[in-house]
Short mmCIF file of C-alpha atoms in Angstrom, two decimals:
data_model
loop_
_atom_site.label_atom_id
_atom_site.label_comp_id
_atom_site.label_asym_id
_atom_site.label_seq_id
_atom_site.Cartn_x
_atom_site.Cartn_y
_atom_site.Cartn_z
CA MET I 1354 0.00 0.11 -0.19
CA LYS I 1355 2.89 2.18 0.88
CA ARG I 1356 4.28 1.52 -2.94
CA VAL I 1357 0.85 2.25 -4.67
CA LEU I 1358 0.16 5.84 -2.32
CA LEU I 1359 3.52 6.98 -3.14
CA ASN I 1360 3.11 6.03 -6.88
CA MET I 1361 -0.40 7.96 -6.88
CA ALA I 1362 1.26 11.01 -5.40
CA ALA I 1363 4.35 11.15 -7.14
CA GLY I 1364 2.21 10.70 -10.90
CA ALA I 1365 -0.13 13.46 -9.75
CA LEU I 1366 2.40 15.94 -8.55
CA GLY I 1367 4.63 15.21 -11.53
CA ALA I 1368 1.63 16.13 -13.99
CA LEU I 1369 0.51 19.31 -11.77
CA VAL I 1370 3.94 20.70 -12.18
CA ILE I 1371 3.80 20.19 -15.98
CA TRP I 1372 0.45 21.75 -15.96
CA LEU I 1373 1.82 24.80 -13.98
CA ILE I 1374 4.54 25.38 -16.53
CA ALA I 1375 2.78 24.59 -19.77
CA GLU I 1376 -0.69 26.51 -18.81
CA PRO I 1377 0.53 30.24 -19.17
CA ILE I 1378 1.92 29.12 -22.82
CA PRO I 1379 -1.03 29.70 -25.19
CA TRP I 1380 0.68 28.12 -28.15
CA LEU I 1381 0.48 24.74 -25.76
CA THR I 1382 -2.73 25.06 -24.44
CA MET I 1383 -5.18 27.01 -27.07
CA ASP I 1384 -8.35 25.20 -27.20
CA LEU I 1385 -9.51 24.73 -30.46
CA PRO I 1386 -13.15 24.30 -31.90
CA PRO I 1387 -13.99 21.08 -33.07
CA GLY I 1388 -13.15 20.34 -36.28
CA ALA I 1389 -10.34 22.80 -36.38
CA PRO I 1390 -6.99 21.87 -37.95
CA ILE I 1391 -5.00 20.60 -35.03
CA ASN I 1392 -1.58 21.54 -34.18
CA TYR I 1393 0.28 18.36 -34.01
CA THR I 1394 3.84 19.92 -33.31
CA ALA I 1395 2.05 21.65 -29.74
CA GLN I 1396 0.09 18.51 -29.07
CA LEU I 1397 3.35 16.26 -29.64
CA VAL I 1398 5.40 18.89 -26.84
CA LEU I 1399 2.60 18.86 -24.59
CA GLY I 1400 2.39 15.15 -24.46
CA ALA I 1401 6.28 14.96 -24.21
CA LEU I 1402 6.32 17.37 -21.39
CA VAL I 1403 3.39 15.18 -19.43
CA GLY I 1404 5.15 12.22 -20.46
CA ALA I 1405 8.43 13.31 -18.61
CA GLY I 1406 6.80 15.14 -15.74
CA ILE I 1407 5.08 11.53 -14.79
CA GLY I 1408 8.18 9.93 -15.43
CA VAL I 1409 10.34 12.12 -13.40
CA GLY I 1410 7.49 11.71 -10.51
CA LEU I 1411 7.54 8.11 -10.93
CA GLY I 1412 11.15 7.90 -10.98
CA ALA I 1413 11.57 9.85 -7.89
CA ALA I 1414 9.43 7.55 -5.85
CA GLU I 1415 10.90 4.41 -6.50
CA GLY I 1416 14.26 5.95 -5.43
CA ILE I 1417 12.53 7.40 -2.52
CA TYR I 1418 11.05 4.16 -1.47
CA ARG I 1419 14.36 1.99 -1.83
CA GLY I 1420 15.94 4.86 0.54
CA SER I 1421 18.74 5.17 -2.27
CA SER I 1422 20.16 8.90 -3.07
CA VAL I 1423 21.97 7.59 -6.02
CA GLN I 1424 18.96 5.51 -7.15
CA LEU I 1425 16.95 8.73 -6.82
CA THR I 1426 18.81 10.78 -9.03
CA ARG I 1427 19.27 8.19 -11.59
CA ASN I 1428 15.50 7.38 -11.45
CA VAL I 1429 14.71 10.76 -11.88
CA ALA I 1430 17.05 11.18 -14.83
CA MET I 1431 15.86 8.00 -16.39
CA GLY I 1432 12.43 8.68 -15.75
CA ALA I 1433 12.76 12.04 -17.53
CA ALA I 1434 14.10 10.77 -20.48
CA THR I 1435 11.87 7.25 -20.95
CA GLY I 1436 8.62 9.80 -19.80
CA LEU I 1437 9.84 12.13 -22.63
CA ALA I 1438 9.76 9.27 -25.32
CA GLY I 1439 6.80 7.31 -23.71
CA GLY I 1440 4.87 10.69 -23.74
CA THR I 1441 5.71 11.73 -27.30
CA ILE I 1442 4.88 8.39 -28.75
CA GLY I 1443 1.48 8.11 -26.69
CA ILE I 1444 0.28 11.30 -27.45
CA TYR I 1445 0.99 11.02 -31.22
CA PHE I 1446 -1.00 7.64 -31.20
CA GLY I 1447 -3.41 8.64 -28.86
CA GLN I 1448 -4.19 12.11 -30.91
CA ALA I 1449 -4.56 9.92 -33.92
CA ILE I 1450 -7.59 7.91 -32.68
CA PHE I 1451 -9.07 10.90 -29.99
CA GLY I 1452 -8.96 13.55 -32.48
CA PRO I 1453 -11.43 12.02 -35.39
CA LEU I 1454 -13.42 10.18 -32.64
CA TYR I 1455 -14.15 13.21 -30.54
CA SER I 1456 -14.89 15.08 -33.38
CA PHE I 1457 -17.51 12.23 -34.65
CA GLY I 1458 -19.03 12.46 -30.86
CA HIS I 1459 -19.58 16.35 -31.13
CA GLY I 1460 -21.28 15.98 -34.29
CA LEU I 1461 -23.95 13.70 -32.42
CA GLU I 1462 -24.93 16.60 -30.24
CA HIS I 1463 -27.53 17.50 -32.53
CA THR I 1464 -29.33 14.12 -32.54
CA SER I 1465 -28.66 12.37 -29.45
CA LEU I 1466 -26.77 14.02 -26.59
CA ALA I 1467 -25.99 10.85 -24.83
CA ALA I 1468 -24.32 9.41 -27.86
CA SER I 1469 -22.41 12.13 -28.06
CA PHE I 1470 -21.23 12.02 -24.50
CA ALA I 1471 -20.70 8.26 -24.55
CA VAL I 1472 -18.42 8.85 -28.02
CA GLN I 1473 -16.38 11.66 -26.56
CA LEU I 1474 -16.02 9.48 -23.15
CA VAL I 1475 -14.68 6.85 -25.20
CA ALA I 1476 -12.51 8.90 -27.16
CA ARG I 1477 -10.49 10.46 -24.10
CA ALA I 1478 -10.75 7.38 -22.21
CA VAL I 1479 -8.69 5.50 -25.16
CA GLY I 1480 -6.40 8.38 -26.34
CA TRP I 1481 -5.39 8.50 -22.77
CA ALA I 1482 -5.20 4.80 -22.55
CA LEU I 1483 -2.36 4.67 -25.51
CA MET I 1484 -0.64 7.48 -24.41
CA GLY I 1485 -0.37 5.64 -20.69
CA LEU I 1486 0.43 2.30 -22.23
CA PHE I 1487 3.75 3.90 -23.57
CA MET I 1488 4.65 5.91 -20.67
CA GLY I 1489 4.05 2.82 -18.33
CA ALA I 1490 6.43 0.76 -20.59
CA ALA I 1491 8.98 3.23 -20.95
CA GLN I 1492 8.84 3.30 -16.76
CA GLY I 1493 9.59 -0.40 -17.00
CA LEU I 1494 12.50 0.01 -18.81
CA LEU I 1495 14.27 1.92 -15.70
CA THR I 1496 14.82 -1.60 -14.29
CA ALA I 1497 15.83 -3.22 -17.19
CA SER I 1498 13.33 -5.92 -16.50
CA SER I 1499 11.00 -7.47 -19.16
CA GLN I 1500 8.39 -8.12 -16.17
CA LYS I 1501 8.50 -4.68 -14.93
CA VAL I 1502 7.76 -3.50 -18.83
CA ARG I 1503 5.01 -5.92 -18.69
CA ASN I 1504 3.52 -4.38 -15.93
CA GLY I 1505 4.03 -0.97 -16.81
CA LEU I 1506 2.15 -1.62 -20.26
CA ILE I 1507 -1.00 -2.77 -18.25
CA GLY I 1508 -0.70 -0.71 -15.67
CA GLY I 1509 -0.21 2.15 -17.82
CA LEU I 1510 -2.96 1.32 -20.44
CA ALA I 1511 -5.59 0.54 -17.35
CA GLY I 1512 -4.58 3.87 -15.47
CA GLY I 1513 -4.66 6.15 -18.82
CA ALA I 1514 -8.06 4.84 -19.62
CA ILE I 1515 -9.35 5.46 -16.01
CA GLY I 1516 -7.61 8.90 -15.96
CA GLY I 1517 -9.06 9.69 -19.48
CA PHE I 1518 -12.30 8.75 -18.34
CA LEU I 1519 -12.39 10.69 -15.43
CA PHE I 1520 -10.55 13.85 -17.24
CA GLN I 1521 -13.84 13.98 -19.59
CA MET I 1522 -16.35 13.52 -16.74
CA LEU I 1523 -14.62 16.44 -14.97
CA TRP I 1524 -14.68 18.51 -18.26
CA GLU I 1525 -18.32 18.03 -18.92
CA VAL I 1526 -18.97 19.18 -15.03
CA VAL I 1527 -16.61 22.11 -15.05
CA ARG I 1528 -16.19 23.39 -18.75
CA VAL I 1529 -13.36 25.80 -17.15
CA PRO I 1530 -10.32 24.70 -19.86
CA ALA I 1531 -7.32 25.68 -17.56
CA PHE I 1532 -9.19 24.09 -14.47
CA SER I 1533 -10.12 21.07 -16.48
CA ARG I 1534 -6.34 20.33 -18.00
CA ALA I 1535 -5.21 20.92 -14.45
CA ILE I 1536 -7.58 18.34 -12.63
CA GLY I 1537 -7.23 16.12 -15.75
CA PHE I 1538 -3.57 15.84 -15.67
CA THR I 1539 -2.97 15.11 -12.16
CA THR I 1540 -5.89 12.40 -12.37
CA VAL I 1541 -4.09 11.01 -15.30
CA GLY I 1542 -0.75 11.03 -13.58
CA ALA I 1543 -2.28 9.60 -10.26
CA ALA I 1544 -4.23 6.90 -12.54
CA ILE I 1545 -0.98 5.81 -14.25
CA GLY I 1546 1.09 5.62 -10.99
CA LEU I 1547 -1.91 3.87 -9.14
CA GLY I 1548 -2.27 1.37 -12.51
CA ILE I 1549 1.94 0.53 -12.58
CA ALA I 1550 2.02 0.07 -8.50
CA THR I 1551 -1.09 -2.26 -8.88
CA ALA I 1552 -0.30 -4.21 -11.61
CA ASP I 1553 3.25 -4.74 -9.76
CA ALA I 1554 1.70 -5.91 -6.72
CA LEU I 1555 -1.06 -8.12 -8.77
CA LEU I 1556 1.51 -9.80 -11.28
CA LYS I 1557 4.65 -10.38 -8.86
CA GLN I 1558 5.75 -13.68 -8.41
CA ALA I 1559 8.67 -13.70 -5.73
CA TRP I 1560 9.46 -10.59 -3.41
CA VAL I 1561 11.14 -9.87 -0.43
CA ARG I 1562 10.05 -8.13 2.55
CA VAL I 1563 12.12 -6.45 5.30
CA MET I 1564 11.07 -7.38 8.84
CA LEU I 1565 13.60 -5.95 10.86
CA GLY I 1566 16.05 -3.06 10.17
CA ARG I 1567 15.97 0.22 7.98
CA ASN I 1568 13.11 0.41 5.49
CA GLU I 1569 11.24 -1.81 7.76
CA GLY I 1570 7.75 -3.23 5.81
CA ASN I 1571 9.56 -2.50 2.21
CA GLU I 1572 8.79 -5.14 -0.34
CA TYR I 1573 11.21 -5.55 -3.05
CA ILE I 1574 9.89 -7.72 -5.86
CA LEU I 1575 12.00 -9.98 -7.55
CA THR I 1576 11.75 -9.19 -11.35
CA LYS I 1577 15.54 -10.13 -12.57
CA ASP I 1578 17.17 -13.46 -13.24
CA LEU I 1579 20.13 -12.24 -10.60
CA SER I 1580 18.59 -9.61 -7.73
CA VAL I 1581 21.81 -8.36 -5.68
CA ILE I 1582 21.14 -8.04 -1.74
CA GLY I 1583 23.78 -5.45 -0.15
CA ARG I 1584 24.88 -2.03 1.26
CA ASP I 1585 25.68 -0.96 -2.36
CA GLU I 1586 23.58 2.15 -3.60
CA LEU I 1587 22.56 0.35 -6.48
CA ALA I 1588 21.50 -3.08 -4.96
CA ASP I 1589 18.09 -4.53 -5.76
CA ILE I 1590 17.65 -5.00 -2.35
CA GLY I 1591 19.19 -2.42 -0.28
CA LEU I 1592 20.23 -2.99 3.19
CA PHE I 1593 21.97 0.46 4.41
CA GLY I 1594 23.27 2.09 7.44
CA ASP I 1595 24.73 -1.62 8.63
CA ARG I 1596 28.57 -1.80 8.01
CA SER I 1597 28.60 -5.23 8.38
CA VAL I 1598 26.72 -5.83 5.36
CA GLY I 1599 28.72 -6.31 2.35
CA LEU I 1600 28.45 -4.24 -0.58
CA GLN I 1601 27.00 -7.23 -2.70
CA HIS I 1602 26.58 -9.61 0.54
CA ALA I 1603 24.31 -11.97 -1.06
CA PHE I 1604 22.57 -12.83 -4.72
CA ILE I 1605 18.95 -13.92 -5.48
CA ARG I 1606 19.10 -16.41 -8.66
CA ARG I 1607 16.06 -16.94 -10.22
CA THR I 1608 16.47 -20.83 -11.83
CA PRO I 1609 14.13 -23.21 -13.77
CA LEU I 1610 13.86 -25.07 -10.48
CA GLY I 1611 13.17 -22.00 -8.16
CA TYR I 1612 15.08 -18.94 -6.54
CA VAL I 1613 18.41 -19.72 -5.06
CA LEU I 1614 19.89 -17.82 -2.32
CA GLN I 1615 24.08 -17.34 -2.59
CA ASP I 1616 26.30 -15.93 -0.09
CA ALA I 1617 28.86 -14.07 -1.66
CA GLY I 1618 31.76 -14.81 0.89
CA ASN I 1619 31.58 -11.91 3.43
CA SER I 1620 32.45 -12.80 6.87
CA THR I 1621 29.28 -11.40 8.23
CA GLY I 1622 27.80 -14.45 6.54
CA THR I 1623 24.10 -14.99 5.87
CA LYS I 1624 21.97 -17.13 7.18
CA VAL I 1625 18.53 -19.06 6.28
CA ASN I 1626 15.81 -19.87 9.01
CA GLY I 1627 19.09 -19.98 11.81
CA VAL I 1628 21.14 -21.75 9.56
CA PRO I 1629 24.42 -20.29 7.87
CA ILE I 1630 24.19 -21.10 4.24
CA SER I 1631 26.67 -20.51 1.52
CA GLU I 1632 23.65 -21.56 -1.29
CA ARG I 1633 20.22 -22.54 -0.82
CA PRO I 1634 16.98 -22.87 -2.44
CA LEU I 1635 14.52 -20.76 -1.26
CA SER I 1636 11.09 -21.77 0.09
CA ASP I 1637 8.21 -19.43 0.66
CA GLY I 1638 8.16 -17.98 4.38
CA ASP I 1639 11.88 -18.66 4.43
CA VAL I 1640 13.43 -15.91 6.93
CA ILE I 1641 16.91 -14.71 5.87
CA ASP I 1642 19.47 -12.86 8.46
CA ILE I 1643 22.17 -10.60 6.86
CA GLY I 1644 23.74 -8.39 9.85
CA SER I 1645 21.43 -6.38 11.67
CA PHE I 1646 18.62 -6.82 8.75
CA ARG I 1647 15.95 -9.63 9.09
CA LEU I 1648 14.18 -10.67 5.30
CA GLU I 1649 11.17 -12.43 4.69
CA PHE I 1650 10.92 -14.34 1.43
CA HIS I 1651 7.85 -15.00 -0.36
CA GLU I 1652 6.63 -16.71 -3.49
CA LYS I 1653 3.69 -17.29 -5.26
CA ALA I 1654 2.50 -21.14 -6.11
CA GLY I 1655 3.60 -21.82 -9.83
CA ARG I 1656 5.89 -18.99 -10.05
CA VAL I 1657 8.79 -21.23 -11.70
CA PRO I 1658 8.40 -22.45 -15.36
CA VAL I 1659 8.94 -25.68 -14.81
CA ALA I 1660 6.45 -28.94 -15.73
CA ARG I 1661 4.02 -29.41 -13.17
CA PRO I 1662 4.07 -32.91 -11.15
CA VAL I 1663 1.73 -35.64 -12.94
CA ASP I 1664 1.10 -39.20 -12.38
CA VAL I 1665 2.65 -40.76 -15.40
CA SER I 1666 2.35 -44.44 -15.70
CA ARG I 1667 4.76 -44.69 -18.65
CA PRO I 1668 5.30 -48.28 -20.22
CA ALA I 1669 8.92 -49.65 -20.47
CA PRO I 1670 10.45 -48.58 -23.66
CA SER I 1671 11.52 -51.45 -25.74
CA PRO I 1672 14.21 -51.03 -28.20
CA ALA I 1673 14.50 -53.31 -30.90
CA ALA I 1674 16.69 -56.39 -30.15
CA PRO I 1675 17.95 -59.67 -31.95
CA PRO I 1676 15.17 -62.81 -31.07
CA GLY I 1677 16.20 -64.41 -28.10
CA VAL I 1678 17.88 -61.36 -26.56
CA CYS I 1679 16.85 -58.96 -23.63
CA PRO I 1680 16.30 -55.86 -25.19
CA TYR I 1681 17.23 -53.91 -22.30
CA CYS I 1682 20.71 -55.38 -20.66
CA GLY I 1683 21.62 -57.03 -24.23
CA SER I 1684 21.91 -60.92 -22.38
CA VAL I 1685 20.21 -64.03 -23.34
CA PRO I 1686 17.98 -65.29 -21.08
CA ASP I 1687 18.24 -68.55 -19.21
CA PRO I 1688 16.33 -71.35 -21.25
CA VAL I 1689 14.87 -72.35 -17.84
CA THR I 1690 13.91 -69.55 -16.16
CA GLY I 1691 13.66 -66.95 -18.54
CA ALA I 1692 16.08 -64.65 -16.23
CA CYS I 1693 18.88 -62.35 -17.82
CA LEU I 1694 21.23 -60.02 -16.09
CA CYS I 1695 18.42 -57.20 -15.43
CA SER I 1696 15.86 -59.74 -14.31
CA VAL I 1697 14.32 -58.93 -10.56
CA PRO I 1698 14.26 -62.22 -8.56
CA ALA I 1699 11.04 -63.27 -6.58
CA ALA I 1700 11.35 -62.91 -2.56
CA GLY I 1701 11.44 -66.78 -2.40
CA GLN I 1702 14.52 -66.80 -4.83
CA LEU I 1703 16.83 -64.19 -2.88
CA SER I 1704 19.62 -65.77 -1.26
CA ALA I 1705 18.97 -68.06 1.53
CA SER I 1706 22.31 -67.94 3.40
CA PRO I 1707 21.60 -66.86 7.16
CA PRO I 1708 22.18 -62.97 7.71
CA PRO I 1709 25.14 -61.83 9.95
CA ALA I 1710 24.96 -61.62 13.18
CA GLY I 1711 22.50 -58.77 14.80
CA VAL I 1712 20.86 -58.48 11.46
CA SER I 1713 16.77 -59.58 11.44
CA PRO I 1714 15.88 -62.06 8.24
CA ALA I 1715 13.68 -59.38 7.06
CA THR I 1716 16.52 -56.63 6.95
CA ALA I 1717 18.75 -58.91 5.23
CA ALA I 1718 16.17 -59.58 2.80
CA VAL I 1719 15.74 -55.33 2.02
CA ALA I 1720 19.34 -55.24 1.68
CA ALA I 1721 19.89 -57.57 -0.57
CA PRO I 1722 20.92 -56.74 -4.48
CA ILE I 1723 17.81 -57.04 -6.75
CA ARG I 1724 19.59 -56.11 -9.80
CA SER I 1725 22.91 -57.34 -10.78
CA GLY I 1726 24.88 -54.64 -12.38
CA ILE I 1727 22.24 -51.95 -11.87
CA ARG I 1728 23.36 -48.35 -11.05
CA LEU I 1729 23.00 -44.51 -11.46
CA ARG I 1730 25.66 -42.89 -12.87
CA CYS I 1731 25.73 -38.95 -12.35
CA VAL I 1732 26.02 -37.05 -15.74
CA ALA I 1733 25.41 -33.51 -14.56
CA GLY I 1734 25.36 -31.67 -11.27
CA PRO I 1735 27.79 -31.56 -7.89
CA CYS I 1736 28.39 -35.30 -8.31
CA ALA I 1737 28.84 -35.70 -11.71
CA GLY I 1738 30.81 -38.28 -12.98
CA GLN I 1739 30.11 -40.76 -9.48
CA SER I 1740 28.35 -43.78 -10.10
CA PHE I 1741 25.73 -45.34 -7.46
CA PRO I 1742 25.26 -49.00 -7.21
CA ILE I 1743 21.28 -49.69 -6.39
CA PRO I 1744 22.11 -51.29 -3.04
CA GLY I 1745 18.78 -53.13 -2.35
CA ALA I 1746 15.07 -54.05 -2.96
CA LEU I 1747 14.47 -50.32 -1.79
CA ALA I 1748 16.66 -47.32 -2.02
CA ARG I 1749 16.44 -44.18 -0.52
CA ILE I 1750 18.08 -41.27 -2.19
CA GLY I 1751 18.56 -37.92 -0.83
CA ARG I 1752 20.81 -35.09 0.93
CA GLU I 1753 20.83 -36.28 4.29
CA PRO I 1754 23.56 -38.78 5.47
CA GLY I 1755 22.23 -41.93 6.24
CA GLN I 1756 20.18 -42.40 3.10
CA ASP I 1757 21.06 -45.57 0.96
CA ILE I 1758 22.15 -43.08 -1.99
CA VAL I 1759 23.46 -39.65 -0.70
CA VAL I 1760 23.79 -36.90 -3.23
CA SER I 1761 25.57 -33.85 -2.05
CA ASP I 1762 23.39 -31.44 -4.11
CA PRO I 1763 21.66 -28.41 -1.98
CA THR I 1764 18.59 -28.52 -4.43
CA VAL I 1765 17.95 -32.18 -3.72
CA SER I 1766 15.64 -32.88 -0.42
CA ARG I 1767 17.00 -34.62 2.48
CA HIS I 1768 14.37 -37.32 1.64
CA HIS I 1769 14.06 -36.90 -2.07
CA ALA I 1770 12.85 -39.91 -3.79
CA ILE I 1771 13.00 -43.81 -3.31
CA ILE I 1772 13.69 -46.60 -6.21
CA ARG I 1773 11.83 -49.87 -5.42
CA GLU I 1774 11.07 -53.28 -6.86
CA GLU I 1775 7.30 -53.58 -7.94
CA GLY I 1776 6.02 -56.32 -10.05
CA GLY I 1777 9.52 -57.43 -11.29
CA ARG I 1778 10.63 -53.77 -12.35
CA LEU I 1779 12.41 -51.10 -10.87
CA THR I 1780 10.44 -47.95 -9.97
CA ILE I 1781 11.06 -44.72 -8.74
CA THR I 1782 8.72 -42.43 -6.45
CA ASP I 1783 9.19 -39.02 -5.65
CA GLU I 1784 8.84 -38.50 -1.55
CA GLY I 1785 7.56 -34.64 -1.73
CA SER I 1786 10.79 -33.14 -2.57
CA ALA I 1787 10.70 -29.32 -3.23
CA ASN I 1788 12.03 -29.68 -6.73
CA GLY I 1789 10.73 -32.47 -7.95
CA THR I 1790 12.02 -35.80 -9.60
CA PHE I 1791 12.09 -35.78 -13.45
CA VAL I 1792 12.51 -38.99 -15.85
CA ASN I 1793 13.17 -38.44 -19.39
CA GLY I 1794 12.30 -34.68 -18.80
CA THR I 1795 9.04 -35.19 -17.35
CA ARG I 1796 7.86 -34.79 -13.44
CA VAL I 1797 6.60 -37.92 -12.01
CA THR I 1798 5.12 -38.58 -8.70
CA SER I 1799 5.99 -42.43 -9.81
CA SER I 1800 7.38 -44.08 -12.76
CA ALA I 1801 8.97 -47.41 -14.15
CA LEU I 1802 12.72 -47.40 -15.09
CA ALA I 1803 14.94 -49.04 -17.72
CA PRO I 1804 18.64 -49.00 -18.34
CA GLY I 1805 19.15 -45.87 -20.68
CA ASP I 1806 16.25 -43.83 -18.45
CA GLU I 1807 17.34 -40.32 -17.61
CA VAL I 1808 16.74 -39.33 -14.02
CA ARG I 1809 16.73 -35.65 -12.74
CA LEU I 1810 16.77 -34.86 -9.03
CA GLY I 1811 17.32 -31.14 -8.69
CA THR I 1812 19.91 -29.86 -10.42
CA SER I 1813 21.67 -33.58 -10.66
CA VAL I 1814 21.48 -35.82 -13.56
CA PHE I 1815 21.81 -39.35 -13.49
CA ARG I 1816 21.43 -42.09 -16.13
CA VAL I 1817 20.43 -45.66 -15.58
CA GLU I 1818 22.82 -48.19 -16.69
CA ALA I 1819 23.05 -51.93 -16.76
CA SER I 1820 26.66 -53.50 -16.74
#
């Protein structure tokens, strides 16, 4: 709400200042009768000035909100430039539609006042909406973020339309050109500021809120692939006033699997939920401690462009193989039992030798290898090059020590997945991991496995192999 109100006030004030400058200049504000030739040069100049005024106001609002004098200066300069361009382009296209449509509406006054008013209302709303569209997009360019440009387009379009609508309503009531322009300009400026801030709030996917420290209560929307946290005046999330915070203390990276917090190696360190980290995936509600600051990370469900979990009943692949040869492991099946190297023995066919002292028969049965030579070979990720034999009839995979297969990858959950024998075949089942389990590129909750399949857990990729 703080950002919304600040944007509204800044947009309105910027437009009002331009009105104070332009109104005394007759060449810019001369009122022409309907149907008279339009002074397009004056219109372009006026549109550019209004755009620049609103741009300066919104740029200043962003710098004030972030508490950075450097960003304030930079945003004001960039806001003026982008607003100037957006206002010029917007007024050009807006006037091209507004002029003919408004004249047509005025001509309807002799036949239907209601129709005339409706057409003129639409003309004003459409004209200002187009101006707001380009001005909003120009404000998005301040952050070099496609997401902010999108939000600016949507917010500026909506805000311009609302402002144009109110402008025309006021004109119908007041009918004093100078006063109508003053109210109209400030209304449009406030509406564009409101529209952009509202679009940011509604369309945000992930953000960080300051819970403790300077600028407490501020929210910083993550719109970039890499957001910098630190004491640097140009940091995306500025933590000012604490010398223990590094200039670039930490980074939040947007990855295909989610958002990851990475410490930049400062002596103060970075903690997530009270635990020191060097790099860690973030989840909604995580608390980040940096120096005397406490931040809270939030994200909307479905914010990351990854495939959604689905139950996949995937038939085992059937590669071509000569008659009498197993298509999976390439061995010749036993002529009596039909078993081959990749066959899974039935429970009664497991080794009948007595278990070691202190081990129960049930535990020994679970620990008995069920697939001769089947292993997971890591082909990408922190464990690349390592090979993990499937150790038994049930193998638990995760980051936590004590798992049957321990994967030292921060994007792998402590208890990530289970590989087990089901109906004579290996299957992998996700254990509700944060970043999911993928088989051959498809996210699964449970799926059959065969040699040659590719399994991805977090950022680690494995290939199922039979030796």
